[in-house]
mmCIF file of C-alpha atoms and ligand atoms in Angstrom:
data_model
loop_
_atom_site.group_PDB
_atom_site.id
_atom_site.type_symbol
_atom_site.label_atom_id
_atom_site.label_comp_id
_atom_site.label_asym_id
_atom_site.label_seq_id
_atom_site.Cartn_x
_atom_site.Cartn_y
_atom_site.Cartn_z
ATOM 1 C CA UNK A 1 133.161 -28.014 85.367
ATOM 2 C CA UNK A 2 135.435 -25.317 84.750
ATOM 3 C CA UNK A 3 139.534 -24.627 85.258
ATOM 4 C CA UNK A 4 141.642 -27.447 87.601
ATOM 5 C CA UNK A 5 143.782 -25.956 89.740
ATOM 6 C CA UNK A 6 145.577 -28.411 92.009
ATOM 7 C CA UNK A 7 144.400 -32.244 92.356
ATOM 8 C CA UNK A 8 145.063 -33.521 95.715
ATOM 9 C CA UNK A 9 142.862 -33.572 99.376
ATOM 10 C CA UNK A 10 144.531 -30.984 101.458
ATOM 11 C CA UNK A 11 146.549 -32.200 104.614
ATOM 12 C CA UNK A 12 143.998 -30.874 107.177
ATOM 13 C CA UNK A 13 140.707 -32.469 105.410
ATOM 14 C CA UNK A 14 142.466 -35.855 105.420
ATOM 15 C CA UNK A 15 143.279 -35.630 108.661
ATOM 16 C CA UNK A 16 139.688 -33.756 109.684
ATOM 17 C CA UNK A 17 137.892 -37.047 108.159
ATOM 18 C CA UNK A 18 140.520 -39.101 109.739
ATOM 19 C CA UNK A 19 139.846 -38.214 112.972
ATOM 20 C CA UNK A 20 136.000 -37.372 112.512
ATOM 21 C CA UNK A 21 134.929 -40.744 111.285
ATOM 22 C CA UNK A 22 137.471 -42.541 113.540
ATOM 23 C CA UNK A 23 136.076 -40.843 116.713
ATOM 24 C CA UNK A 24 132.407 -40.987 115.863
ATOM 25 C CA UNK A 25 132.162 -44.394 114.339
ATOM 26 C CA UNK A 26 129.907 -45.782 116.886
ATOM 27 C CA UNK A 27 127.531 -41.940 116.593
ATOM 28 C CA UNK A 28 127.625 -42.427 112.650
ATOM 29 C CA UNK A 29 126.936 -46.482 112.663
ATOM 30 C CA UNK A 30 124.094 -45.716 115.089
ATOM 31 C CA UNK A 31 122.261 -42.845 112.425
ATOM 32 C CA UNK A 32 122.750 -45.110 109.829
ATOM 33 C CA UNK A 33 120.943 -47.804 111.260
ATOM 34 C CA UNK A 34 118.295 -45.844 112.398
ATOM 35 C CA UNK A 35 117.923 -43.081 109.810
ATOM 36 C CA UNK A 36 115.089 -44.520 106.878
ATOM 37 C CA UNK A 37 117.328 -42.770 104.103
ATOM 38 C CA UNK A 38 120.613 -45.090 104.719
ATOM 39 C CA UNK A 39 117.749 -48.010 105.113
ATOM 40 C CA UNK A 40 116.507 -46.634 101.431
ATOM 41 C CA UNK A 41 120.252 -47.052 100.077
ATOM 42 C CA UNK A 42 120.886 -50.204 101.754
ATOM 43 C CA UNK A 43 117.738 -51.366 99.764
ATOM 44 C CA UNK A 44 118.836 -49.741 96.608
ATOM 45 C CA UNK A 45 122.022 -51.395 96.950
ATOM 46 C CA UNK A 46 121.595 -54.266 97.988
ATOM 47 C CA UNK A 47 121.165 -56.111 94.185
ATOM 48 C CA UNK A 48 124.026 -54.726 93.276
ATOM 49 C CA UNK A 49 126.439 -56.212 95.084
ATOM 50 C CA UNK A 50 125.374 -59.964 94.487
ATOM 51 C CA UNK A 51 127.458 -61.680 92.173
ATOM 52 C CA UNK A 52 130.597 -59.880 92.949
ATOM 53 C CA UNK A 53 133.297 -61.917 94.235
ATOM 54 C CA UNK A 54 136.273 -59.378 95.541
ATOM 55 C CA UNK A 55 134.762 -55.968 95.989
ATOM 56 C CA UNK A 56 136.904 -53.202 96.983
ATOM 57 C CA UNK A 57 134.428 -50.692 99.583
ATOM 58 C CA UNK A 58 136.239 -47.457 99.293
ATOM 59 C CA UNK A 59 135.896 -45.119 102.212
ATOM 60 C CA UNK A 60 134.609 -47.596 104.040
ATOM 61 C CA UNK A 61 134.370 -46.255 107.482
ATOM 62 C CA UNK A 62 133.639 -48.973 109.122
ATOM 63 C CA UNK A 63 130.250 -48.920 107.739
ATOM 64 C CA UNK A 64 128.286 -51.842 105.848
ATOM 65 C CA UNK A 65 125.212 -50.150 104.119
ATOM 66 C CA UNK A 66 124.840 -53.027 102.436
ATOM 67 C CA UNK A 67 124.419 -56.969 102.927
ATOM 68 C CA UNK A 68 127.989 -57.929 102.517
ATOM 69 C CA UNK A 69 126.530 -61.809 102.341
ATOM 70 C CA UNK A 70 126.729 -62.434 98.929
ATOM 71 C CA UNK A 71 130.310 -60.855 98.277
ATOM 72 C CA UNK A 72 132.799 -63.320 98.091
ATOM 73 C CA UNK A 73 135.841 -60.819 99.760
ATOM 74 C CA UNK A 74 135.413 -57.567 100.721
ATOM 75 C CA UNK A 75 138.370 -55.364 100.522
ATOM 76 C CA UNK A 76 137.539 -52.222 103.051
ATOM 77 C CA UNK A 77 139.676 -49.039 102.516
ATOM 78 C CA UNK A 78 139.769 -46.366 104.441
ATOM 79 C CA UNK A 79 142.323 -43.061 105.823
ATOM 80 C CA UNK A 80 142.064 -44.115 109.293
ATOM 81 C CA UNK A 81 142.093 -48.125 108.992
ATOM 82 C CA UNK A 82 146.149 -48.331 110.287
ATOM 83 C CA UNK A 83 144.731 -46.580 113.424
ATOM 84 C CA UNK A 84 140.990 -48.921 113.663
ATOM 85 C CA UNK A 85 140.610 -50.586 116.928
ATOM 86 C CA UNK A 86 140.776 -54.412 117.258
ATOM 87 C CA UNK A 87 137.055 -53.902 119.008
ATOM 88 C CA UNK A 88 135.718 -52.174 115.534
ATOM 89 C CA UNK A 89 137.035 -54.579 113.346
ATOM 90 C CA UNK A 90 135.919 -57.514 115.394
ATOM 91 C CA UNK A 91 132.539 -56.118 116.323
ATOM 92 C CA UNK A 92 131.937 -54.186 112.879
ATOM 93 C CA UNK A 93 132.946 -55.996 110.174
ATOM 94 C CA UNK A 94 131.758 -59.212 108.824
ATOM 95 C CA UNK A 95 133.668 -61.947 108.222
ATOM 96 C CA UNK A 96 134.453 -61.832 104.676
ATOM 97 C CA UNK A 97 135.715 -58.223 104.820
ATOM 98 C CA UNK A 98 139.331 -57.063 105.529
ATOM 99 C CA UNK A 99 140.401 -53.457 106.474
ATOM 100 C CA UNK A 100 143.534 -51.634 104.189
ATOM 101 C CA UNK A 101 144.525 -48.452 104.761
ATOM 102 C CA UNK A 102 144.923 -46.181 101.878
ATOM 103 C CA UNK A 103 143.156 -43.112 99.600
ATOM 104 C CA UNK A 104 141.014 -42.978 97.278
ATOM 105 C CA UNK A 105 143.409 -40.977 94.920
ATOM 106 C CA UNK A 106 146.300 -43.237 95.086
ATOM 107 C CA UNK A 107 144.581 -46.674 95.816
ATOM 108 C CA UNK A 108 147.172 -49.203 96.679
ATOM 109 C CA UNK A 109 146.617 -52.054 94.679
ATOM 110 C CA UNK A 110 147.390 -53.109 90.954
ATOM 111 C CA UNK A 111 146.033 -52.631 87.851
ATOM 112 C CA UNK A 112 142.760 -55.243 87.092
ATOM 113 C CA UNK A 113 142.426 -56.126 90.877
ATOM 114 C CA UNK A 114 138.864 -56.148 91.817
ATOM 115 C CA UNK A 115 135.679 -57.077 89.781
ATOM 116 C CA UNK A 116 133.635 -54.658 91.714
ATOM 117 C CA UNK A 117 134.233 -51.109 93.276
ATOM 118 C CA UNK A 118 131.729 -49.556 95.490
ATOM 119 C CA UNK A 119 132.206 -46.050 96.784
ATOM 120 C CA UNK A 120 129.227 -44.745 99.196
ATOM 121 C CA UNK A 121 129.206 -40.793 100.786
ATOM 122 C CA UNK A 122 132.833 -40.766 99.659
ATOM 123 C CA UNK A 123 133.114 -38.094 96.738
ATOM 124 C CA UNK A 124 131.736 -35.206 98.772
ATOM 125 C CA UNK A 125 134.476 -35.715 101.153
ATOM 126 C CA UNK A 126 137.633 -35.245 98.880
ATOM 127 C CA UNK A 127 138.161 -31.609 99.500
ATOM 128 C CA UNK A 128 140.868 -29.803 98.094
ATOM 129 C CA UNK A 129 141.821 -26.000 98.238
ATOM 130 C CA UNK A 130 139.404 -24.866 95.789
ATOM 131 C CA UNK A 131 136.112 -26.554 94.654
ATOM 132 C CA UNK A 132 137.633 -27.059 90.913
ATOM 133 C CA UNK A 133 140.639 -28.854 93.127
ATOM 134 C CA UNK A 134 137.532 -30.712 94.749
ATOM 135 C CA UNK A 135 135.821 -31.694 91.719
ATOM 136 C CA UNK A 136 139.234 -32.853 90.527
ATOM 137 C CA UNK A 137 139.730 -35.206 93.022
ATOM 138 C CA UNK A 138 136.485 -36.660 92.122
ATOM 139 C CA UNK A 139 137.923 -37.259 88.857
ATOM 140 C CA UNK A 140 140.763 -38.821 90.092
ATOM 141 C CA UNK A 141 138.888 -41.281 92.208
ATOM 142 C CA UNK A 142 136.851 -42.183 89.315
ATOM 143 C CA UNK A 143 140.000 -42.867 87.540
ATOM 144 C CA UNK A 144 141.707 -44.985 90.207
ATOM 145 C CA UNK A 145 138.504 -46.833 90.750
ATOM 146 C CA UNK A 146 138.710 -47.336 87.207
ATOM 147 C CA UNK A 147 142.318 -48.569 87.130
ATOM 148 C CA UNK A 148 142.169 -51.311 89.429
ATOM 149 C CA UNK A 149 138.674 -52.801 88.276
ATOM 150 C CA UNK A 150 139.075 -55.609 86.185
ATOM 151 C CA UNK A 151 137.523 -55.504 82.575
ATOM 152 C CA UNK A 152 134.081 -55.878 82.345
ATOM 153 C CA UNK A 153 134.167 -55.076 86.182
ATOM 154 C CA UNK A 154 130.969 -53.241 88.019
ATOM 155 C CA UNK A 155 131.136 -49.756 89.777
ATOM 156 C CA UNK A 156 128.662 -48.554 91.975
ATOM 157 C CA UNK A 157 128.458 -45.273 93.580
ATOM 158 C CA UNK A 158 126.018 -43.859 96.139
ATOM 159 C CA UNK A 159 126.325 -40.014 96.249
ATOM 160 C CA UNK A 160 124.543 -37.397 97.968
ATOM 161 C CA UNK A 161 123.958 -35.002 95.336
ATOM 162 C CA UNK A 162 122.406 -31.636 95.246
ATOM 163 C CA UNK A 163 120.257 -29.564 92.612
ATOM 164 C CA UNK A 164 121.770 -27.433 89.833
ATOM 165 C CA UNK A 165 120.160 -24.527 90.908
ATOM 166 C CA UNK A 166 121.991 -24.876 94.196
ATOM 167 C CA UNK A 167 125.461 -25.086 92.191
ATOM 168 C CA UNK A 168 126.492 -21.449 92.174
ATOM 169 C CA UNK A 169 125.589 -20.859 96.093
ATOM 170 C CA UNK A 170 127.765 -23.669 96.984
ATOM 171 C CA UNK A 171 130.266 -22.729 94.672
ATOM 172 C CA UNK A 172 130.278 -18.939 95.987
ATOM 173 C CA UNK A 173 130.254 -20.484 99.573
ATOM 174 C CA UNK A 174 133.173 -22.607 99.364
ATOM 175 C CA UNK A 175 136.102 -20.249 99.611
ATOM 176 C CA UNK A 176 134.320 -18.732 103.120
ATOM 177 C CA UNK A 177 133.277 -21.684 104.726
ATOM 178 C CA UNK A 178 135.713 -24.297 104.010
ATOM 179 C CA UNK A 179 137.934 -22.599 106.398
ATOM 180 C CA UNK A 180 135.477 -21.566 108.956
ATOM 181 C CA UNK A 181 133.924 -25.497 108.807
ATOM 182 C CA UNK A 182 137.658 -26.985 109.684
ATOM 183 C CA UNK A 183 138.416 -24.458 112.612
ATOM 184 C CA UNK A 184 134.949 -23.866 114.210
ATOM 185 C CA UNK A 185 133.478 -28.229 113.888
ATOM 186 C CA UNK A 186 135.321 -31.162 114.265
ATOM 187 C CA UNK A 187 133.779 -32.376 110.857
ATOM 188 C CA UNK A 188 135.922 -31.950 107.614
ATOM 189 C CA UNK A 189 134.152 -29.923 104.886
ATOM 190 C CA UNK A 190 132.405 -31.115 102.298
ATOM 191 C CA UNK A 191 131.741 -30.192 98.595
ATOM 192 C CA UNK A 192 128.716 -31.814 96.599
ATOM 193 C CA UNK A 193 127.413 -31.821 93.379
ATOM 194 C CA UNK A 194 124.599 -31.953 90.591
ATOM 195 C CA UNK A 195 123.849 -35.865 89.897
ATOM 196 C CA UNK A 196 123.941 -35.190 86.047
ATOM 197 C CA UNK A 197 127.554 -33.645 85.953
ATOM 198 C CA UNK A 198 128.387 -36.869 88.507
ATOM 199 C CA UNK A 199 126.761 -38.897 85.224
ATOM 200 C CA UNK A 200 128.874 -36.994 82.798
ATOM 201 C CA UNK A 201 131.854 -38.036 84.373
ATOM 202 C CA UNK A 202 131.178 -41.303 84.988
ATOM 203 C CA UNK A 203 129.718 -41.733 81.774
ATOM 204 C CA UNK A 204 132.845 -41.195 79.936
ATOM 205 C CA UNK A 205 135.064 -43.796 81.970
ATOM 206 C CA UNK A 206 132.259 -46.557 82.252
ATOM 207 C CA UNK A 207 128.934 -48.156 80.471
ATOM 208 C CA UNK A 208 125.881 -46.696 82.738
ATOM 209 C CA UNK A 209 123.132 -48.958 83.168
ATOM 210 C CA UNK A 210 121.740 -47.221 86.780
ATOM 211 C CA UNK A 211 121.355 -43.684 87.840
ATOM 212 C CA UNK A 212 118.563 -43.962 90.564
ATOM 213 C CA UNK A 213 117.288 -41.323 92.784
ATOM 214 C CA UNK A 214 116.918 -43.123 96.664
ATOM 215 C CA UNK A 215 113.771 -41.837 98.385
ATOM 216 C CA UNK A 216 114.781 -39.817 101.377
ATOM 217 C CA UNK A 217 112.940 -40.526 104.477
ATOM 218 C CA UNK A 218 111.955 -37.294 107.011
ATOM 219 C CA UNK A 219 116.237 -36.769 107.966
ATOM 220 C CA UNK A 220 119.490 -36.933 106.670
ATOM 221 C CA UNK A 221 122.521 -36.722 107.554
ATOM 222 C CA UNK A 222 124.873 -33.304 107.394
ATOM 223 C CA UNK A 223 127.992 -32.503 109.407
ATOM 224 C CA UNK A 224 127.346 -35.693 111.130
ATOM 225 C CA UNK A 225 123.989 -33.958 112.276
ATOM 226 C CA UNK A 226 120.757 -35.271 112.125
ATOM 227 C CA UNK A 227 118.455 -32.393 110.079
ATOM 228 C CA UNK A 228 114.886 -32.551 108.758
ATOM 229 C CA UNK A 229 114.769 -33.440 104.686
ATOM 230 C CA UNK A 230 112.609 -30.421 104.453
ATOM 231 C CA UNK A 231 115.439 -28.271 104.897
ATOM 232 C CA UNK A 232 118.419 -29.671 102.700
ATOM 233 C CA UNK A 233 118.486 -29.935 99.022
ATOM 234 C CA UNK A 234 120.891 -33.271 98.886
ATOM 235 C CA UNK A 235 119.327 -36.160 97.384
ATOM 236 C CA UNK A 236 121.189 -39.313 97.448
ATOM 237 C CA UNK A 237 121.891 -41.187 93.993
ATOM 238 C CA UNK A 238 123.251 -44.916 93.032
ATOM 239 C CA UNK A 239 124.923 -45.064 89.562
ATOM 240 C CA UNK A 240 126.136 -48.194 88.557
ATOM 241 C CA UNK A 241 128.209 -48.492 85.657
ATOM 242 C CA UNK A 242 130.583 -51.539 84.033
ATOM 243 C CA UNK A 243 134.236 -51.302 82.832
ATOM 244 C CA UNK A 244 134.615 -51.631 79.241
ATOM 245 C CA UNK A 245 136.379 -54.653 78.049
HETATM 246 C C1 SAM B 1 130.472 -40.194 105.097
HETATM 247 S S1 SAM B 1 131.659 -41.426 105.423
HETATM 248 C C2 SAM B 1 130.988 -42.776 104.495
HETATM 249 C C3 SAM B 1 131.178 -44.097 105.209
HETATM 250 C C4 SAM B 1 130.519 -45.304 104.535
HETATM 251 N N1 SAM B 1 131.023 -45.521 103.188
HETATM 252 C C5 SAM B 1 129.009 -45.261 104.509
HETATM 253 O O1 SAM B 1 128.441 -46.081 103.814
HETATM 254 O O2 SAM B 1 128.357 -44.495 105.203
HETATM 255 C C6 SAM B 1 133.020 -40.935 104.395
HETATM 256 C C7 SAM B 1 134.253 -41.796 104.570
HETATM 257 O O3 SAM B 1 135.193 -41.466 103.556
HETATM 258 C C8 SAM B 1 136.483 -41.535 104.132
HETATM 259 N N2 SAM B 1 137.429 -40.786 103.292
HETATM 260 C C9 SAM B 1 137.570 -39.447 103.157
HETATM 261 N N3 SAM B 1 138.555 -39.171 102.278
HETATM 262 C C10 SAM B 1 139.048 -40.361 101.840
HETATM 263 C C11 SAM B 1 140.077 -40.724 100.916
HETATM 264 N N4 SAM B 1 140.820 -39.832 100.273
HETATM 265 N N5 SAM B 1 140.303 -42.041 100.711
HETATM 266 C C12 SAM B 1 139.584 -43.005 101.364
HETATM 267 N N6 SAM B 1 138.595 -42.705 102.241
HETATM 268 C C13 SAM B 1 138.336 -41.395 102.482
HETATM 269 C C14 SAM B 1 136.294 -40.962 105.518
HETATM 270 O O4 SAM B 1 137.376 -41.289 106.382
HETATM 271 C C15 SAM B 1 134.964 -41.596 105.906
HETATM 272 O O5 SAM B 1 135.150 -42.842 106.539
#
């Protein structure tokens, strides 16, 4: 995936998806209830879960894409969760879940902690300076997710993904509009990539058993906007993957 330069989300995009997903919680809760491509991961998702008994949901949001029934504990983490509003977390979250503030690159728990780690929409979201500083941020997510799962431990990741041909435009892109997205939209910018270098990655820190393509319905989501499937090349994909022992 070529050179790293610095690991690390910058300030601003922390603090752009802070605010973003803080502010439109009830606007992004709303699509994902009603848009047939989040209804298509929920389903895809949905057997995974079961069986777990403390799952840690990183970069929550607020969000449940998933029926979070048949978890035992749910450990939500999030940027924003020190500033979530007693009304979210009542009205929001079920029962058996429990907010933590924290990132995804320096998760705040021990070693061995969880026997399942679920990340959904997260990895496109940890933006750094360049897109090799992006990429290795995914890296380091993978890692930390890896760290605190227990042995033998299940990680699932839903990730909207986009085609290799589509690699070098985005790549060329990023420099340009990574500024222009955080001063001209209140949405923090976003980097994604191919599913198979996702695999790759993955690959060599866990056992794969799952890499499924999700159906995408007539929209998805981008920028928090609602756009025809027609017209972006993201496909959304759920890898699942065990710890080795
Ligand atoms: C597109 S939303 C996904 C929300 C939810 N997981 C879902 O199923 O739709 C991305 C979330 O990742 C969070 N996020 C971004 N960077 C993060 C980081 N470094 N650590 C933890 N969460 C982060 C954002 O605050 C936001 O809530």
């Amino acid at each position: 995936m070529g050179s790293v330069e610095t690991a690390g989300q910058s300030g601003s995009v922390a603090e752009a998806n802070s605010r973003f997903f803080l502010d439109n919680i009830e606007m992004y809760r709303k699509s994902v209830d009603k848009i047939g491509t989040y209804k298509n991961i929920r389903n895809a998702l949905n057997p995974h879960v079961i069986g777990i008994e403390h799952l840690l949901d990183i970069g929550n949001g607020g969000i449940f894409d998933y029926d979070a029934s048949p978890v035992r504990k749910i450990t939500a983490l999030d940027l924003f969760f020190d500033r979530l509003p007693d009304s979210v977390r009542r009205d929001y979250f079920p029962p058996n879940a429990e907010p933590v503030p924290g990132s995804a690159l320096d998760i705040p728990f021990p070693d061995n902690s969880f026997d399942g780690v679920l990340m959904v929409m997260l990895i496109h979201h940890l933006v750094g300076k360049t897109w090799q500083a992006s990429w290795a941020n995914a890296i380091r997510a993978f890692d930390e997710a890896k760290r605190v799962l227990s042995p033998g431990g299940k990680f699932i990741l839903v990730e909207s993904c986009i085609p290799r041909w589509f690699f070098p435009f985005e790549k060329l892109a990023f420099a340009p509009t990574a500024g222009l997205v955080e001063r001209v939209t209140s949405h923090p910018p976003a980097f994604q990539y191919p599913a198979d270098d996702i695999h790759k990655a993955l690959a060599d820190r866990f056992d794969i058993s799952d890499m499924t393509l999700v159906p995408v319905s007539s929209h998805v989501l981008h920028f928090g906007m609602k756009v025809p499937s027609m017209f972006s090349p993201v496909k959304p994909y759920v890898f699942v993957g065990r710890k080795r022992d």
